[in-house]
Amino acid sequence: MTRAVELALRGPAAGPNPRVGCVLLRDGVVIGEGWHRGAGTAHAEVDALSGRQPVPGGRPANSVDARGATAVVTLEPCAHTGRTGPCTQALIDAGVARVVIAVPDPNPVAGGGAALLRAAGIEVVVGVGAEQVEAMLEPWLVAVRRGQPFVTLKLATTLDGRVAAADGSSRWITSPESRAHAHALRAEVDAILVGTGTALADRPALTARTPDGSPAAHQPLRVVLGDRAAPGDWLRITGHDPAAALAVLAEREVRHVLVEGGPTVSAAFLRAGLVDRVLTYVAPVLLGAGRSAVEDLGIGTLADGLRLATEDVRRLGPDVLVSARVRREDDVRGRHDSEETH
């Protein structure tokens, strides 16, 4: 399963479909490997059965003889026909004897593959490596289970929590290393959202760029929330309701949205309880005055403060990146089939 996760990570992080990897085994020997390369391409199971990926010590083949083999898959094989055929049927037709699945597919349209495999007389084991796969697929899994995009709030502040100086200047608070990391993050999300205030004042490009400054292969949907004018090629969502904005994005199959502020929009999403994770780039700079990273949250006393759970702290050049979890009331992380063996 660890190898299947490694293969899955070769696929695109953004998009309506999840990253999936598959390894085919016979007598403990790998006979096929595959992964999903994005919407419209072969799914991981079909890719592994095709034999086009060389396995250790082998060469690409026209197809893999999988009769009696075990298929190890990060996500439950799909049971529906979309742009491609159902992976469940491909495994049945290939004659596999056993399928090991990390996490069931929460998509009501695509799920149900495990039951069909069992009905065909194939042994199915669910839950192997579930924690590892849940972590890899968290934004996608949470978005599909919840019916609403996973939300990451990104902040870039001085050591005293300012996002701009008293004169309004804000470029650049953080280091080139932090900005490079933020661009890599943009290349993995489906959409970036800002308010009209930020769009008009800063005129941000909201593009994802590689370290050499060229455009990344994937460019997220650029979204502006508010009633004032906005760039014509951006998706404009009128009003100031974060939940309504997420509903619009869900209809577009956006799984992961990056909220880049400014302080008004950041506070709106936090007050609405719609943030899953906060990423804060902190620069060793002191201003003493200027705009705060987040506007009023309606909190009057320290005891009522929104306390987050730190997940990771890392150094980026002179800066520090803090990743913290926000516990949402509708948090659906980690819900997978408790069936470890069957």
XYZ file of C-alpha atoms in Angstrom:
342
model
C 0.000 0.000 0.000
C 2.896 2.348 0.685
C 4.042 1.815 -2.903
C 0.497 2.462 -4.153
C 0.534 5.788 -2.293
C 3.882 6.665 -3.901
C 2.355 5.980 -7.314
C -0.785 7.973 -6.505
C 1.308 11.016 -5.643
C 2.533 11.120 -9.240
C -0.946 12.215 -10.278
C -2.279 15.782 -10.094
C -3.308 17.069 -6.667
C -5.920 19.439 -8.110
C -9.053 18.531 -10.009
C -12.373 16.812 -9.368
C -10.843 13.326 -9.277
C -8.663 11.894 -6.495
C -5.082 10.709 -6.676
C -5.149 6.895 -6.852
C -2.411 4.280 -7.086
C -2.584 0.541 -7.719
C -0.106 -2.339 -7.360
C -0.746 -5.850 -8.724
C 0.902 -8.754 -6.885
C 1.282 -12.460 -7.478
C 3.001 -14.559 -4.811
C 4.436 -11.386 -3.296
C 5.966 -10.248 -6.585
C 4.877 -7.000 -8.277
C 3.484 -7.730 -11.748
C 1.870 -4.377 -12.489
C 1.714 -0.768 -11.302
C -0.416 2.190 -12.255
C -1.792 5.555 -11.213
C -4.404 8.063 -12.318
C -3.109 11.009 -14.323
C -6.209 13.192 -14.214
C -9.765 13.483 -15.497
C -10.367 11.558 -18.707
C -7.285 9.328 -18.394
C -7.148 5.667 -17.400
C -7.817 4.999 -13.744
C -5.063 3.468 -11.636
C -6.394 -0.098 -11.812
C -6.747 -0.057 -15.606
C -3.340 1.603 -15.910
C -1.781 -1.180 -13.826
C -3.540 -3.892 -15.855
C -2.345 -2.337 -19.115
C 1.264 -3.179 -18.337
C 2.541 0.045 -19.843
C 4.390 0.945 -16.627
C 7.607 -1.059 -16.147
C 7.768 -2.809 -12.772
C 11.058 -3.322 -10.907
C 13.172 -5.650 -13.004
C 10.668 -5.696 -15.858
C 9.717 -3.888 -19.040
C 6.436 -2.471 -20.316
C 4.048 -5.072 -21.746
C 0.839 -4.962 -23.756
C -1.134 -6.216 -20.758
C -0.694 -7.971 -17.426
C -1.933 -11.488 -16.753
C -3.685 -10.771 -13.449
C -5.551 -14.074 -13.063
C -5.388 -15.059 -9.400
C -3.476 -11.897 -8.486
C -4.010 -9.373 -5.683
C -4.770 -5.753 -6.487
C -3.714 -3.226 -3.823
C -5.542 0.074 -4.342
C -5.519 3.302 -2.350
C -9.214 4.020 -3.028
C -12.166 1.697 -3.602
C -12.396 0.870 -7.335
C -15.143 2.860 -9.023
C -18.387 1.171 -10.025
C -19.732 3.611 -12.593
C -19.108 4.611 -16.189
C -17.966 8.187 -16.703
C -15.305 9.289 -19.158
C -13.807 5.853 -18.587
C -15.321 2.483 -17.749
C -15.762 1.064 -14.236
C -12.544 -0.175 -12.657
C -14.491 -2.782 -10.713
C -15.500 -4.529 -13.918
C -11.949 -4.294 -15.272
C -10.643 -6.128 -12.199
C -13.392 -8.746 -12.456
C -12.676 -9.306 -16.150
C -8.946 -9.585 -15.412
C -9.614 -12.446 -13.005
C -8.026 -11.007 -9.860
C -8.607 -13.099 -6.748
C -8.214 -10.458 -4.053
C -8.513 -6.683 -3.759
C -7.006 -4.743 -0.847
C -8.456 -1.244 -0.404
C -7.280 1.512 1.916
C -10.333 3.803 1.897
C -13.893 3.361 0.573
C -14.995 5.834 -2.097
C -17.415 8.323 -0.454
C -18.763 9.468 -3.818
C -22.316 8.072 -4.071
C -22.012 7.989 -7.851
C -18.734 6.070 -8.021
C -18.850 4.043 -4.788
C -20.036 0.497 -4.261
C -17.186 -1.251 -6.006
C -16.297 -3.432 -3.026
C -19.772 -4.964 -2.928
C -19.661 -5.745 -6.657
C -16.252 -7.363 -6.298
C -17.499 -9.564 -3.468
C -20.586 -10.491 -5.488
C -18.228 -11.703 -8.215
C -16.488 -13.991 -5.720
C -13.420 -11.812 -5.166
C -11.996 -11.469 -1.655
C -12.015 -7.832 -0.519
C -10.100 -6.346 2.418
C -10.787 -2.733 3.430
C -8.830 -0.463 5.774
C -5.205 -1.393 5.085
C -3.139 1.802 5.163
C -6.275 3.883 5.698
C -4.597 6.523 7.855
C -1.870 7.160 5.282
C -4.351 7.443 2.414
C -6.754 9.604 4.422
C -3.893 12.060 4.954
C -2.934 12.035 1.270
C -6.499 12.517 0.038
C -7.804 14.674 2.873
C -9.027 17.711 0.890
C -10.708 15.504 -1.730
C -12.246 13.092 0.787
C -13.523 15.854 3.059
C -14.971 17.800 0.118
C -16.823 14.778 -1.259
C -18.095 13.643 2.136
C -19.212 17.133 3.092
C -20.436 18.302 -0.309
C -18.402 21.477 0.179
C -14.777 22.367 -0.645
C -11.979 21.901 1.850
C -10.805 25.391 2.891
C -7.209 26.395 3.573
C -6.726 29.935 4.871
C -3.328 31.390 3.967
C -1.833 34.274 5.936
C 1.514 36.042 5.504
C 2.337 38.252 8.476
C 5.022 40.056 10.403
C 6.063 38.751 13.796
C 3.515 41.098 15.383
C 0.672 39.923 13.151
C 0.589 42.698 10.543
C -0.155 42.146 6.856
C 0.584 45.737 5.837
C 2.390 48.759 7.248
C 0.642 51.930 8.353
C 1.051 53.403 4.842
C -0.567 50.325 3.282
C 2.632 48.829 1.845
C 2.711 45.032 2.017
C 5.210 43.776 -0.586
C 7.090 41.868 0.413
C 6.591 40.838 4.034
C 7.835 37.296 3.568
C 10.952 35.899 1.929
C 11.435 34.446 -1.566
C 11.493 30.994 0.043
C 8.046 31.531 1.540
C 6.684 32.903 -1.714
C 8.036 29.888 -3.614
C 6.307 27.576 -1.150
C 3.059 29.516 -1.554
C 3.247 29.194 -5.340
C 3.724 25.435 -5.013
C 0.624 25.378 -2.813
C -1.364 27.346 -5.401
C -0.438 24.739 -7.994
C -2.136 22.060 -5.880
C -5.485 23.726 -5.163
C -8.532 24.063 -7.379
C -9.355 27.693 -6.616
C -7.953 30.802 -4.925
C -10.422 33.213 -3.327
C -9.947 36.844 -2.322
C -12.286 39.720 -1.568
C -12.915 42.631 -3.906
C -10.968 44.888 -1.535
C -7.807 42.857 -2.028
C -8.449 42.466 -5.751
C -8.765 46.231 -6.242
C -6.068 47.387 -3.821
C -3.319 44.841 -4.545
C -4.213 43.704 -8.080
C -2.816 40.239 -7.323
C -2.184 37.891 -10.251
C -3.169 34.825 -8.183
C -1.221 32.620 -10.548
C 0.955 29.636 -9.676
C 4.557 29.927 -10.815
C 7.573 27.641 -10.714
C 10.847 28.723 -9.034
C 12.147 30.065 -12.355
C 9.105 32.315 -12.710
C 7.337 30.395 -15.452
C 3.651 29.426 -15.116
C 2.974 26.149 -13.333
C 1.270 23.380 -15.296
C -1.905 23.798 -13.254
C -3.472 27.194 -12.703
C -6.239 27.458 -10.079
C -9.572 29.110 -10.703
C -9.361 32.747 -9.562
C -12.345 33.795 -7.476
C -13.341 37.160 -6.037
C -16.065 37.536 -3.421
C -17.938 40.822 -3.093
C -20.079 43.362 -4.892
C -17.482 45.735 -6.308
C -15.851 45.441 -9.715
C -13.335 42.684 -10.296
C -11.027 41.476 -13.082
C -13.069 40.200 -16.002
C -11.417 36.795 -16.303
C -12.036 35.880 -12.664
C -15.095 34.126 -11.277
C -17.045 36.791 -9.422
C -19.370 35.705 -6.628
C -21.515 38.578 -5.429
C -22.427 39.140 -1.815
C -20.343 38.499 1.262
C -21.529 35.052 2.367
C -18.667 32.504 2.549
C -21.091 29.557 2.660
C -22.823 30.743 -0.498
C -19.437 31.110 -2.190
C -18.484 27.546 -1.274
C -21.807 26.304 -2.644
C -21.049 27.945 -5.987
C -17.590 26.392 -6.029
C -18.953 22.965 -5.090
C -21.196 23.089 -8.159
C -18.030 23.564 -10.201
C -16.491 20.472 -8.551
C -13.919 22.545 -6.682
C -12.509 20.284 -3.949
C -9.881 22.536 -2.369
C -10.080 26.322 -2.133
C -7.263 28.539 -0.889
C -8.477 31.726 0.802
C -5.771 34.361 0.464
C -7.537 37.205 2.205
C -7.394 39.962 2.961
C -8.286 40.468 6.602
C -12.004 41.012 5.929
C -12.530 37.799 3.959
C -10.273 35.835 6.314
C -12.367 36.923 9.281
C -15.611 36.156 7.442
C -14.589 32.554 6.763
C -13.348 32.095 10.336
C -16.511 33.582 11.867
C -18.602 31.286 9.673
C -16.656 28.246 10.893
C -15.716 27.271 7.343
C -11.912 27.046 7.611
C -10.271 23.619 7.859
C -6.614 24.579 8.003
C -4.645 27.795 8.538
C -1.215 28.202 6.953
C 0.658 31.215 8.326
C 3.954 32.431 6.915
C 5.571 34.499 9.688
C 8.432 36.865 8.848
C 10.863 38.143 11.524
C 9.718 41.720 10.975
C 8.147 44.123 13.488
C 5.932 47.029 12.411
C 4.091 48.005 15.591
C 1.248 49.419 13.502
C -0.635 48.597 10.343
C -3.410 46.235 9.341
C -3.902 43.018 11.303
C -3.957 39.663 9.537
C -7.567 39.037 10.568
C -10.295 41.522 11.327
C -12.646 41.382 14.333
C -13.898 37.864 15.097
C -16.335 39.024 17.739
C -14.197 37.588 20.531
C -14.135 39.690 23.679
C -12.052 37.623 26.078
C -9.027 35.358 25.867
C -10.981 32.358 27.096
C -13.165 32.560 23.983
C -10.239 32.743 21.563
C -10.211 30.456 18.562
C -7.479 28.001 19.520
C -6.035 25.882 16.729
C -4.172 22.580 16.786
C -0.643 22.925 15.418
C 0.154 20.279 12.820
C 3.555 21.343 11.572
C 6.172 24.072 11.942
C 8.946 24.521 9.409
C 11.556 27.086 8.492
C 11.516 28.728 5.065
C 14.600 30.887 4.732
C 14.318 33.516 7.487
C 10.581 32.840 7.898
C 8.564 30.227 9.759
C 5.538 28.403 8.338
C 2.953 27.270 10.884
C 0.290 24.803 9.769
C -2.647 24.546 12.161
C -5.939 22.703 12.157
C -9.289 24.336 12.826
C -11.770 21.937 14.364
C -15.053 22.297 12.500
C -18.377 21.103 13.867
C -19.014 19.210 10.630
C -15.497 17.730 10.517
C -15.677 14.444 8.615
C -12.010 13.509 8.525
C -11.114 9.902 9.170
C -14.506 8.401 8.472
C -13.769 5.174 6.648
C -15.098 1.653 6.701
C -14.145 0.089 10.024
C -13.958 -3.300 8.327
C -10.267 -4.169 8.620
C -10.678 -7.716 7.321
C -13.428 -9.647 5.625
